[in-house]
Amino acid sequence: MYVEMKGICKKFGNYEAAKNISFDIEKGKLVALLGPSGSGKTTILRILAGLETQDEGDVIIEGKVINDIPASKRGIGFVFQNYALFRYMTVYDNIAFGLKVQKMSKEKVHERVMEMISLIGLCGLEKRYPDQLSGGQRQRVAFARAIAPNPQLLLLDEPFAAIDAKVRKELRSWLKEMIRKVGITSIFVTHDQEEAVEVADDIIIINEGNLEQMGTPSEIYKHPETPFVANFIGTSIVLSDLSGFKGFEEIEKGKKVIVRPEFVEAFKSDNKKFHDLIPAAEEGVIEKIEFRGSYLEVTLKVGDVRLVTNRSLERRSISVGEKMYVLLHRIYVFDEGTAQRYKNSLLKDVDIELM
Amino acid sequence: MKRSREKIVKWLLIGITVIFLLFMLVLPMVEVIYRALKDGLETYKTALTAKNTLSALRVTLIATVIALTVNTILGIIMAWQVTKFDFKGKNILSTLIDIPFSISPVIAGLAFIMTFGRSGWAKPVIDGINNALGTDIVLVFSVPAVVLATIFVTFPFISREIIPILHAQGRTEEEAAALMGASGMTIFRKVTFPHIKWGLVYGMILCTARAFGEFGAVYAVSKARGKTFTLPLEVDALYMSGTADSITQAFAVSSLLVGMAVIVLILKNIVEYRGKSKKSV
């Protein structure tokens, strides 16, 4: 393992920012630390960088415990949330800073800086000051500044948070491509699950200082291990009583149940494709239809329960108040901190993956 | 209707301000210059070159230069540690820095006498140091006493100017520099200093202005005219002598302080202007 955190604990006063956090990261991976704000993910990143000191536990890089090595000697590149570009230095001097500190010769510094500037596509802007750049350009400079001294590990704290939504998407793929190109092991912190899923090879989910789950985006999506993860990833509805639903009679009342839109199918009574499934379905009424660009988000009322499903725009049109069959084919049930997938018992013979 | 009322209010407020400044500040200043020059340039020159005046000017300049140097270094250190580090008692410390702002300078001066004077508790310490080093430092009724009192009164000016700038700037630029392996000194020179440069100069100007004009604290620790008096004390002494000549001389010496104040004001404006135009780059 390239980067290892072993039993990291950190308290700020009474606030526990990290509770016994342990994980390994392979060389060359791009990993997301994902969690809601205040979950402790930034603290973990800062401990890794040496900007905070853990109360307990070890930080290990390439098999070496680096607890006592100061931030300046760890050789880690760091991109700050607000970029922290040196305001009174030009783009050129910002990128050159880390190289000059290493006492590199002037020619070599120049060569490397120009290489970085062309890598980030900001040729001609090297004499500008950070104030004269757009948010996206600043982020590129911050990235170039962090990787110019050739660090072995790159850490990024909410790298897209300060950028407007439009540019963000473009920058995400840019950054992913850059990191691939440079081939540097990278860890970034984000609170945006979409961002984590899109950019990262692996995701580490942090909540209230606990590591909830680590895995590839699809693993985490398909097999959430904790209620928090199931709720946090994807759009979910939490229910506590499903006893009235066909096929879920054995679920005890009061147990926490999570339903995702993709677990719900709503169809009209004359739908031929789903005709055989009517015995497993409930009757519901459309309460709300919202247009989401490429699909419709449909809220249905089934008894006392509200369920949400996404409907393709290619399907027949529907209207509020219309009666529909609602088929719940899968749910997550949580019991004492573990999550279980549960299939509609009336669909035992149907391969729901094929629906 | 509304527009014209707004206009009336505007001119009314401007008028009040102008009248206030005219009577409270400008006319008295003009009066000082007028009185100083009333008996002709010759008298003015004599007053300025009198032995006591020159001595007072010397003491004032010594006190100002030393106070400025000490407070610049201490001010940067204090502002740095208050803004860049977290520690217990930080708030208390940052409140302590403000004490000279809130305490009457005379009390500060008297406190010095109580501490370092003949019956003060620190007297044996000073004596011990003098014995050991073979020096003859006296910390009351002496030039060093004037210097200390001036330092005391003026020390918050510089740190108070820099602290808000450092606060607004945050710590991430320094952290970024540290992560790239820069030493503390390099970080200060290359990253922090450009931020505080104009604030620092501004603080130094305020500190200088206050050091020139300080009266109360210095009055308490300086009693020897022609030896330890500063310009404001000399002005007071001349004025208190009460003869027609000495009063004119008092104004002549005062005009010196007014002149210094005007120079400081001009410098302050230049710095403010440069500081602003620099920011908008």
XYZ file of C-alpha atoms in Angstrom:
636
model
C 0.000 0.000 0.000
C 1.247 3.426 -0.862
C -0.594 5.645 1.598
C -1.821 4.201 4.879
C -3.708 5.762 7.755
C -3.777 3.589 10.859
C -6.109 4.296 13.758
C -6.087 8.055 13.341
C -7.890 9.947 16.106
C -8.161 13.703 16.380
C -10.099 15.890 18.759
C -10.631 19.632 18.674
C -11.780 20.374 22.198
C -14.856 18.219 22.615
C -15.362 17.754 18.915
C -14.096 14.451 17.551
C -13.036 15.108 13.979
C -11.557 11.657 13.400
C -12.471 8.506 15.282
C -10.081 5.660 14.662
C -9.780 6.167 10.924
C -7.840 3.544 8.972
C -7.497 3.087 5.232
C -4.987 2.194 2.528
C -4.579 3.727 -0.870
C -2.788 2.107 -3.785
C -0.217 3.974 -5.799
C -1.614 5.878 -8.766
C -5.210 5.885 -7.554
C -7.490 8.881 -7.493
C -9.472 8.686 -4.285
C -12.333 10.813 -2.986
C -12.936 11.511 0.696
C -16.670 12.057 0.627
C -18.891 13.256 3.433
C -21.230 16.025 4.534
C -19.673 19.269 5.733
C -18.281 18.997 9.226
C -17.771 15.243 8.877
C -14.026 15.448 9.452
C -12.850 14.745 5.921
C -10.765 17.894 5.623
C -9.135 17.135 8.971
C -8.027 13.747 7.649
C -6.521 15.415 4.602
C -4.725 17.972 6.745
C -3.353 15.272 9.028
C -2.044 13.455 5.977
C -0.358 16.647 4.792
C 1.076 17.391 8.221
C -0.910 20.600 8.705
C -2.611 19.040 11.729
C -1.179 16.507 14.136
C -3.219 13.460 15.026
C -3.763 12.612 18.694
C -3.331 8.927 17.982
C -2.483 6.697 15.059
C 0.095 6.526 12.290
C 0.411 8.090 8.876
C 2.458 5.853 6.626
C 3.718 6.615 3.145
C 5.613 3.966 1.197
C 5.970 1.887 4.329
C 7.536 4.705 6.333
C 5.830 6.184 9.378
C 5.898 9.946 8.799
C 4.169 11.143 11.980
C 7.172 13.206 13.038
C 8.100 14.551 9.640
C 6.953 18.183 9.334
C 4.648 19.246 6.524
C 7.490 20.988 4.726
C 9.499 17.769 4.443
C 6.714 15.388 3.430
C 6.853 16.279 -0.243
C 3.107 16.390 -0.618
C 1.333 18.682 -3.061
C -1.746 20.401 -1.672
C -4.494 22.328 -3.432
C -6.461 24.451 -0.990
C -10.183 25.034 -1.121
C -9.758 28.727 -1.854
C -6.543 27.905 -3.787
C -4.416 30.068 -1.474
C -2.485 31.427 -4.418
C 0.143 33.950 -3.393
C -1.761 37.130 -4.071
C 1.240 39.349 -4.555
C 2.975 37.033 -6.986
C 2.350 36.461 -10.671
C 1.189 33.129 -12.049
C 4.805 32.440 -12.986
C 6.134 33.201 -9.495
C 3.372 31.197 -7.865
C 4.319 28.088 -9.793
C 8.035 28.785 -9.414
C 7.856 29.197 -5.620
C 8.209 25.550 -4.664
C 11.000 25.067 -7.197
C 12.960 28.082 -5.979
C 12.644 26.843 -2.410
C 14.367 23.662 -3.565
C 17.241 25.809 -4.825
C 16.767 24.685 -8.401
C 18.782 26.586 -11.007
C 17.085 29.494 -12.732
C 17.012 27.791 -16.125
C 15.501 24.625 -14.687
C 12.873 26.616 -12.803
C 11.974 28.476 -15.977
C 11.773 25.277 -17.978
C 9.545 23.548 -15.429
C 7.264 26.553 -14.938
C 6.730 26.960 -18.671
C 6.052 23.243 -18.967
C 3.430 23.539 -16.205
C 1.852 26.620 -17.767
C 1.457 24.904 -21.093
C 0.145 21.772 -19.338
C -2.640 23.768 -17.715
C -3.266 25.686 -20.931
C -2.603 29.178 -19.586
C 0.177 30.209 -21.973
C 0.493 33.966 -22.142
C -1.018 34.542 -18.713
C 2.161 33.935 -16.710
C 2.554 37.632 -15.852
C -0.968 37.957 -14.448
C -1.744 38.223 -10.758
C -4.304 35.861 -9.165
C -6.829 38.737 -8.947
C -6.794 38.961 -12.711
C -7.775 35.326 -13.264
C -11.147 33.615 -13.353
C -12.016 30.975 -10.740
C -11.259 28.138 -13.131
C -7.922 29.629 -14.126
C -6.972 30.081 -10.489
C -7.711 26.463 -9.828
C -5.487 25.435 -12.718
C -2.675 27.562 -11.348
C -3.155 26.079 -7.879
C -2.946 22.620 -9.424
C 0.201 23.497 -11.381
C 1.796 25.059 -8.304
C 1.104 21.936 -6.259
C 2.535 19.477 -8.779
C 5.447 21.568 -10.084
C 7.923 20.248 -7.467
C 6.971 16.689 -8.483
C 5.320 15.516 -5.270
C 4.548 11.828 -4.821
C 1.105 12.529 -3.463
C -1.399 15.237 -4.337
C -4.107 16.302 -1.901
C -6.991 18.516 -2.938
C -9.404 20.112 -0.475
C -12.831 20.691 -2.082
C -11.143 21.576 -5.371
C -14.367 22.571 -7.115
C -16.309 24.205 -4.309
C -15.438 27.788 -5.213
C -16.290 27.464 -8.898
C -19.691 28.112 -10.435
C -21.684 25.088 -11.517
C -21.167 25.596 -15.225
C -17.384 25.562 -15.172
C -17.260 22.936 -12.455
C -18.249 20.033 -14.693
C -15.690 20.971 -17.282
C -12.970 21.336 -14.659
C -13.796 17.978 -13.138
C -12.996 16.095 -16.287
C -10.016 18.361 -16.869
C -8.598 17.563 -13.447
C -9.235 13.858 -13.821
C -7.439 13.871 -17.145
C -4.540 15.889 -15.734
C -4.059 13.566 -12.800
C -4.078 10.588 -15.164
C -1.579 12.318 -17.404
C 0.794 13.175 -14.560
C 0.156 9.775 -12.979
C 0.187 11.038 -9.418
C -1.566 9.388 -6.479
C -4.272 11.840 -5.471
C -6.826 12.250 -2.720
C -9.509 14.880 -2.893
C -12.118 15.970 -0.400
C -15.662 16.671 -1.514
C -19.179 16.852 -0.141
C -20.679 16.312 -3.587
C -21.443 12.652 -4.287
C -21.871 13.279 -7.984
C -18.379 14.729 -8.088
C -16.907 11.803 -6.163
C -18.617 9.219 -8.354
C -17.590 10.958 -11.542
C -13.955 11.643 -10.726
C -12.702 9.037 -8.258
C -11.487 5.453 -8.670
C -12.272 4.800 -5.039
C -14.479 6.596 -2.580
C -14.007 6.796 1.164
C -17.160 7.891 2.926
C -16.705 9.807 6.160
C -19.444 10.758 8.581
C -19.039 12.363 12.012
C -15.397 11.381 12.141
C -16.099 7.746 11.271
C -15.054 5.925 8.154
C -18.355 4.496 6.931
C -17.268 2.653 3.836
C -14.527 2.487 1.249
C -14.886 1.089 -2.254
C -15.344 1.820 -5.909
C -18.273 4.081 -6.748
C -20.360 1.171 -8.053
C -19.607 -1.025 -5.030
C -20.681 1.741 -2.707
C -23.768 2.374 -4.728
C -24.807 -1.249 -5.028
C -23.780 -2.494 -1.615
C -24.006 0.241 0.964
C -22.766 -1.119 4.263
C -24.300 1.395 6.621
C -27.567 3.325 6.779
C -25.627 6.516 6.376
C -24.025 5.416 3.128
C -27.296 4.115 1.708
C -28.932 7.397 2.521
C -26.077 9.616 1.431
C -25.355 8.003 -1.937
C -28.048 8.346 -4.549
C -31.403 9.926 -3.822
C -33.200 7.966 -1.173
C -36.390 7.944 0.771
C -36.315 6.629 4.329
C -39.391 4.753 5.535
C -40.128 3.003 8.766
C -43.222 1.000 7.891
C -43.544 -1.131 4.776
C -45.745 -3.820 6.316
C -48.644 -2.996 4.003
C -46.627 -3.588 0.852
C -47.034 -6.751 -1.133
C -43.910 -8.828 -1.121
C -42.445 -7.180 1.975
C -44.748 -8.587 4.619
C -41.875 -10.123 6.550
C -40.113 -6.813 7.143
C -40.638 -5.931 10.772
C -42.420 -2.723 11.487
C -40.113 0.012 12.796
C -37.028 -1.143 10.936
C -35.384 1.523 8.868
C -36.024 1.015 5.162
C -34.421 2.950 2.330
C -35.971 3.158 -1.107
C -34.292 4.631 -4.162
C -36.136 5.912 -7.224
C -34.645 3.122 -9.322
C -36.234 0.524 -6.995
C -39.691 1.800 -7.873
C -41.542 1.105 -11.110
C -44.800 2.850 -11.938
C -46.881 1.672 -14.876
C -50.337 2.135 -16.314
C -52.872 -0.668 -15.915
C -52.865 -1.404 -19.637
C -49.084 -1.728 -19.819
C -48.383 -5.079 -21.489
C -44.759 -5.350 -20.460
C -45.541 -5.268 -16.756
C -48.903 -7.006 -16.961
C -47.683 -10.170 -15.248
C -46.330 -8.176 -12.338
C -49.609 -6.595 -11.324
C -50.094 -9.100 -8.466
C -46.879 -7.845 -6.891
C -47.751 -4.182 -7.317
C -49.698 -1.688 -5.255
C -52.091 0.908 -6.519
C -51.046 4.510 -6.231
C -51.924 8.002 -7.334
C -49.562 10.483 -8.959
C -49.117 13.399 -6.592
C -46.419 15.429 -8.263
C -44.492 15.401 -11.541
C -41.284 17.347 -11.857
C -39.327 17.824 -15.062
C -35.630 17.047 -14.511
C -34.276 17.728 -17.964
C -33.716 14.218 -19.264
C -36.392 12.490 -17.191
C -39.441 13.069 -14.999
C -39.338 12.755 -11.239
C -42.701 11.327 -10.253
C -43.985 11.292 -6.673
C -46.709 8.719 -6.021
C -48.876 8.234 -3.008
C -49.396 4.596 -2.055
C -51.570 4.342 1.028
C -49.825 6.619 3.547
C -46.452 6.264 1.906
C -44.885 8.558 -0.672
C -42.550 6.964 -3.196
C -40.470 8.620 -5.885
C -39.525 7.157 -9.240
C -37.811 8.479 -12.317
C -39.657 8.103 -15.600
C -38.128 8.212 -19.038
C -39.440 10.908 -21.336
C -39.813 8.239 -24.020
C -42.695 6.631 -22.164
C -46.355 7.558 -22.401
C -47.373 10.836 -20.850
C -48.843 10.861 -17.356
C -50.694 13.458 -15.312
C -51.170 14.391 -11.662
C -54.064 12.487 -10.069
C -53.711 9.545 -12.461
C -53.933 6.067 -10.963
C -50.907 3.868 -11.569
C -49.582 0.524 -10.467
C -46.529 0.939 -8.286
C -44.097 -1.930 -8.093
C -41.493 -1.856 -5.377
C -38.952 -4.442 -6.446
C -36.140 -3.871 -4.040
C -35.331 -2.102 -0.751
C -32.517 -1.722 1.735
C -33.272 -2.787 5.285
C -31.066 -1.670 8.135
C -30.535 -3.650 11.237
C -28.038 -2.735 13.935
C -25.789 -0.771 11.632
C -25.699 -3.205 8.728
C -27.517 -2.832 5.452
C -29.269 -5.691 3.656
C -30.711 -5.756 0.198
C -34.164 -7.145 0.132
C -36.031 -8.268 -2.950
C -39.796 -8.219 -3.329
C -40.708 -11.805 -2.369
C -43.359 -12.025 -5.071
C -40.704 -11.394 -7.689
C -38.524 -14.343 -6.669
C -38.642 -15.826 -10.133
C -38.253 -12.576 -12.019
C -34.797 -11.312 -12.766
C -35.245 -7.707 -11.796
C -31.856 -6.758 -13.175
C -33.363 -7.312 -16.619
C -36.341 -5.038 -16.157
C -39.249 67.593 -3.251
C -37.412 64.621 -1.923
C -34.300 65.390 -3.900
C -34.107 68.964 -2.651
C -34.564 67.818 0.947
C -31.747 65.351 0.494
C -29.607 68.168 -0.825
C -30.369 70.362 2.175
C -29.425 67.559 4.548
C -26.253 66.934 2.629
C -25.130 70.562 2.751
C -26.219 70.927 6.343
C -24.043 67.992 7.398
C -21.124 69.228 5.337
C -21.568 72.677 6.847
C -21.554 71.380 10.421
C -18.428 69.355 9.772
C -16.607 72.225 8.118
C -17.509 74.703 10.870
C -16.518 72.230 13.545
C -13.163 71.465 11.923
C -12.548 75.156 11.275
C -13.046 76.235 14.868
C -11.650 73.189 16.572
C -8.669 72.440 14.395
C -7.756 74.843 11.629
C -8.062 78.176 13.437
C -6.100 77.030 16.509
C -3.353 75.712 14.210
C -3.231 78.980 12.305
C -3.164 80.781 15.638
C -0.105 78.781 16.679
C 1.784 79.737 13.516
C 0.621 83.360 13.771
C 1.726 83.670 17.417
C 5.006 81.998 16.650
C 5.839 84.489 13.915
C 4.240 87.518 15.572
C 7.518 89.004 16.817
C 9.334 88.440 13.578
C 11.530 85.728 12.097
C 14.485 86.662 14.246
C 12.694 85.872 17.496
C 11.345 82.708 15.929
C 14.849 81.572 15.011
C 16.177 82.378 18.448
C 13.401 80.374 20.064
C 14.105 77.367 17.888
C 17.842 77.435 18.435
C 17.657 77.931 22.201
C 19.649 75.334 24.139
C 16.561 73.883 25.800
C 14.671 73.602 22.518
C 17.512 71.781 20.798
C 17.859 69.427 23.731
C 14.108 68.756 23.678
C 14.199 68.133 19.943
C 17.059 65.694 20.440
C 15.243 63.784 23.184
C 12.040 63.710 21.149
C 13.831 62.342 18.113
C 15.737 59.727 20.155
C 12.540 58.568 21.845
C 10.650 58.471 18.559
C 13.285 56.550 16.624
C 13.790 53.960 19.358
C 10.054 53.593 20.024
C 9.419 53.203 16.318
C 12.101 50.539 15.909
C 11.082 48.564 18.976
C 7.368 48.806 18.228
C 7.797 47.824 14.593
C 9.581 44.610 15.543
C 7.328 43.870 18.531
C 4.226 44.881 16.590
C 4.944 42.415 13.804
C 5.752 39.643 16.274
C 2.606 40.285 18.329
C 0.331 40.537 15.302
C 1.860 37.369 13.849
C 1.413 35.244 16.925
C -2.099 36.510 17.619
C -3.313 35.743 14.104
C -1.305 32.733 12.950
C -1.321 30.540 16.035
C -3.987 29.090 18.276
C -3.252 28.892 21.952
C -4.943 29.281 25.291
C -5.169 32.835 26.556
C -4.896 34.272 23.062
C -7.861 36.572 23.648
C -6.416 37.841 26.897
C -3.143 38.568 25.176
C -4.793 40.406 22.341
C -6.727 42.502 24.869
C -3.528 43.278 26.777
C -2.024 44.768 23.638
C -4.740 47.428 23.752
C -4.047 48.585 27.304
C -2.082 51.684 26.266
C -5.124 52.776 24.261
C -7.427 52.611 27.227
C -5.226 53.738 30.077
C -4.329 57.359 30.766
C -0.667 57.983 29.825
C -0.012 59.805 33.120
C -0.942 56.661 34.990
C 1.405 54.680 32.793
C 4.213 57.108 33.615
C 3.493 56.971 37.319
C 3.426 53.197 37.154
C 6.926 53.268 35.689
C 8.127 55.392 38.595
C 6.491 53.035 41.074
C 8.162 50.076 39.419
C 11.637 51.330 38.569
C 11.965 54.318 40.918
C 13.942 54.550 44.155
C 11.327 52.642 46.134
C 10.115 50.482 43.252
C 10.354 46.707 43.436
C 12.377 46.484 40.231
C 15.017 48.889 41.467
C 17.280 46.163 42.964
C 17.095 44.285 39.648
C 18.228 47.344 37.710
C 20.980 47.971 40.257
C 22.090 44.374 39.944
C 22.319 44.684 36.188
C 24.205 47.957 36.469
C 26.671 46.408 38.925
C 27.221 43.364 36.795
C 27.681 45.228 33.537
C 29.310 48.298 34.999
C 26.640 50.476 33.408
C 24.676 53.309 34.884
C 21.157 52.872 33.607
C 18.522 54.893 35.395
C 14.960 54.135 34.454
C 13.240 57.136 35.993
C 13.689 60.858 35.348
C 16.102 60.099 32.546
C 16.206 59.810 28.761
C 15.810 55.994 28.926
C 12.713 56.616 31.032
C 11.328 58.939 28.356
C 12.043 56.290 25.738
C 10.303 53.573 27.767
C 7.255 55.746 28.391
C 7.052 56.572 24.689
C 7.326 52.898 23.728
C 4.568 52.039 26.167
C 2.168 54.629 24.837
C 2.756 53.892 21.175
C 3.146 50.149 21.015
C -0.402 49.105 19.984
C -0.409 51.265 16.850
C 1.542 48.934 14.605
C 0.129 45.595 15.725
C -3.408 47.027 15.591
C -2.887 48.030 11.973
C -1.513 44.634 10.945
C -3.794 42.286 12.904
C -6.931 42.895 10.776
C -4.929 42.424 7.570
C -3.447 39.147 8.755
C -6.860 38.017 9.974
C -8.486 38.735 6.635
C -5.705 36.987 4.774
C -6.032 33.772 6.786
C -3.341 31.160 7.076
C -3.630 29.164 3.892
C -1.046 31.064 1.865
C 1.501 30.450 4.608
C 0.441 26.814 4.818
C 0.817 26.447 1.071
C 4.303 27.919 1.240
C 5.233 25.722 4.211
C 4.047 22.599 2.388
C 6.404 23.438 -0.444
C 9.240 23.406 2.054
C 9.791 27.139 2.556
C 11.403 28.214 5.833
C 9.628 30.520 8.274
C 11.765 33.488 7.227
C 11.138 32.895 3.520
C 7.417 32.599 4.184
C 7.420 35.873 6.063
C 9.475 37.731 3.454
C 7.813 36.403 0.316
C 4.251 35.658 1.378
C 3.228 37.557 4.506
C 5.191 40.770 4.201
C 3.712 41.885 0.844
C 0.280 41.681 2.448
C 1.093 43.787 5.486
C 3.547 46.195 3.856
C 1.270 49.205 3.550
C -0.516 48.535 6.820
C 2.847 48.385 8.500
C 3.997 51.703 7.029
C 0.693 53.259 8.025
C 1.059 51.947 11.577
C 4.619 53.282 11.702
C 3.396 56.729 10.681
C 0.708 56.758 13.375
C 3.276 55.526 15.885
C 5.665 58.330 14.908
C 2.965 60.982 15.173
C 1.989 59.787 18.612
C 5.598 59.533 19.779
C 6.249 63.157 18.755
C 3.272 64.453 20.628
C 3.189 62.292 23.745
C 2.857 64.403 26.888
C 1.296 62.657 29.878
C 3.459 59.569 30.269
C 6.626 61.511 29.495
C 5.628 64.283 31.890
C 5.475 61.777 34.737
C 8.990 60.424 34.194
C 10.844 63.494 32.969
C 11.563 66.423 35.273
C 14.860 67.926 34.058
C 14.387 70.748 31.568
C 17.184 70.935 29.030
C 18.135 67.328 29.754
C 15.194 64.963 29.558
C 12.413 67.241 28.322
C 10.742 66.475 25.046
C 9.278 69.110 22.708
C 5.751 68.999 24.174
C 7.197 69.347 27.699
C 9.382 72.231 26.560
C 6.352 73.971 25.050
C 4.505 73.547 28.319
C 7.466 74.837 30.349
C 7.877 77.898 28.131
C 4.196 78.670 28.244
C 4.024 78.224 32.012
C 6.872 80.718 32.563
C 4.293 83.295 31.634
C 6.457 86.105 30.224
C 5.469 87.603 26.886
C 8.711 86.345 25.339
C 8.429 82.827 26.631
C 4.854 82.545 25.404
C 5.949 83.531 21.908
C 8.761 80.999 22.202
C 6.258 78.371 23.297
C 4.337 78.957 20.100
C 7.502 78.886 18.046
C 8.391 75.463 19.428
C 4.796 74.368 18.972
C 4.990 75.331 15.315
C 7.821 72.819 15.020
C 5.466 70.074 16.211
C 2.723 71.326 13.928
C 5.174 71.170 11.018
C 6.154 67.595 11.906
C 2.493 66.673 12.174
C 1.768 68.105 8.738
C 4.638 66.123 7.222
C 3.332 62.957 8.881
C -0.169 63.665 7.577
C 1.091 64.082 4.037
C 3.062 60.840 4.303
C -0.007 59.109 5.669
C -2.078 60.213 2.708
C 0.558 59.089 0.240
C 0.713 55.693 1.918
C -3.060 55.349 1.974
C -3.244 56.220 -1.688
C -0.464 53.812 -2.670
C -1.869 51.078 -0.467
C -5.237 51.409 -2.166
C -3.984 51.593 -5.737
C -1.734 48.601 -5.072
C -4.690 46.542 -3.917
C -6.710 47.144 -7.050
C -3.983 45.748 -9.325
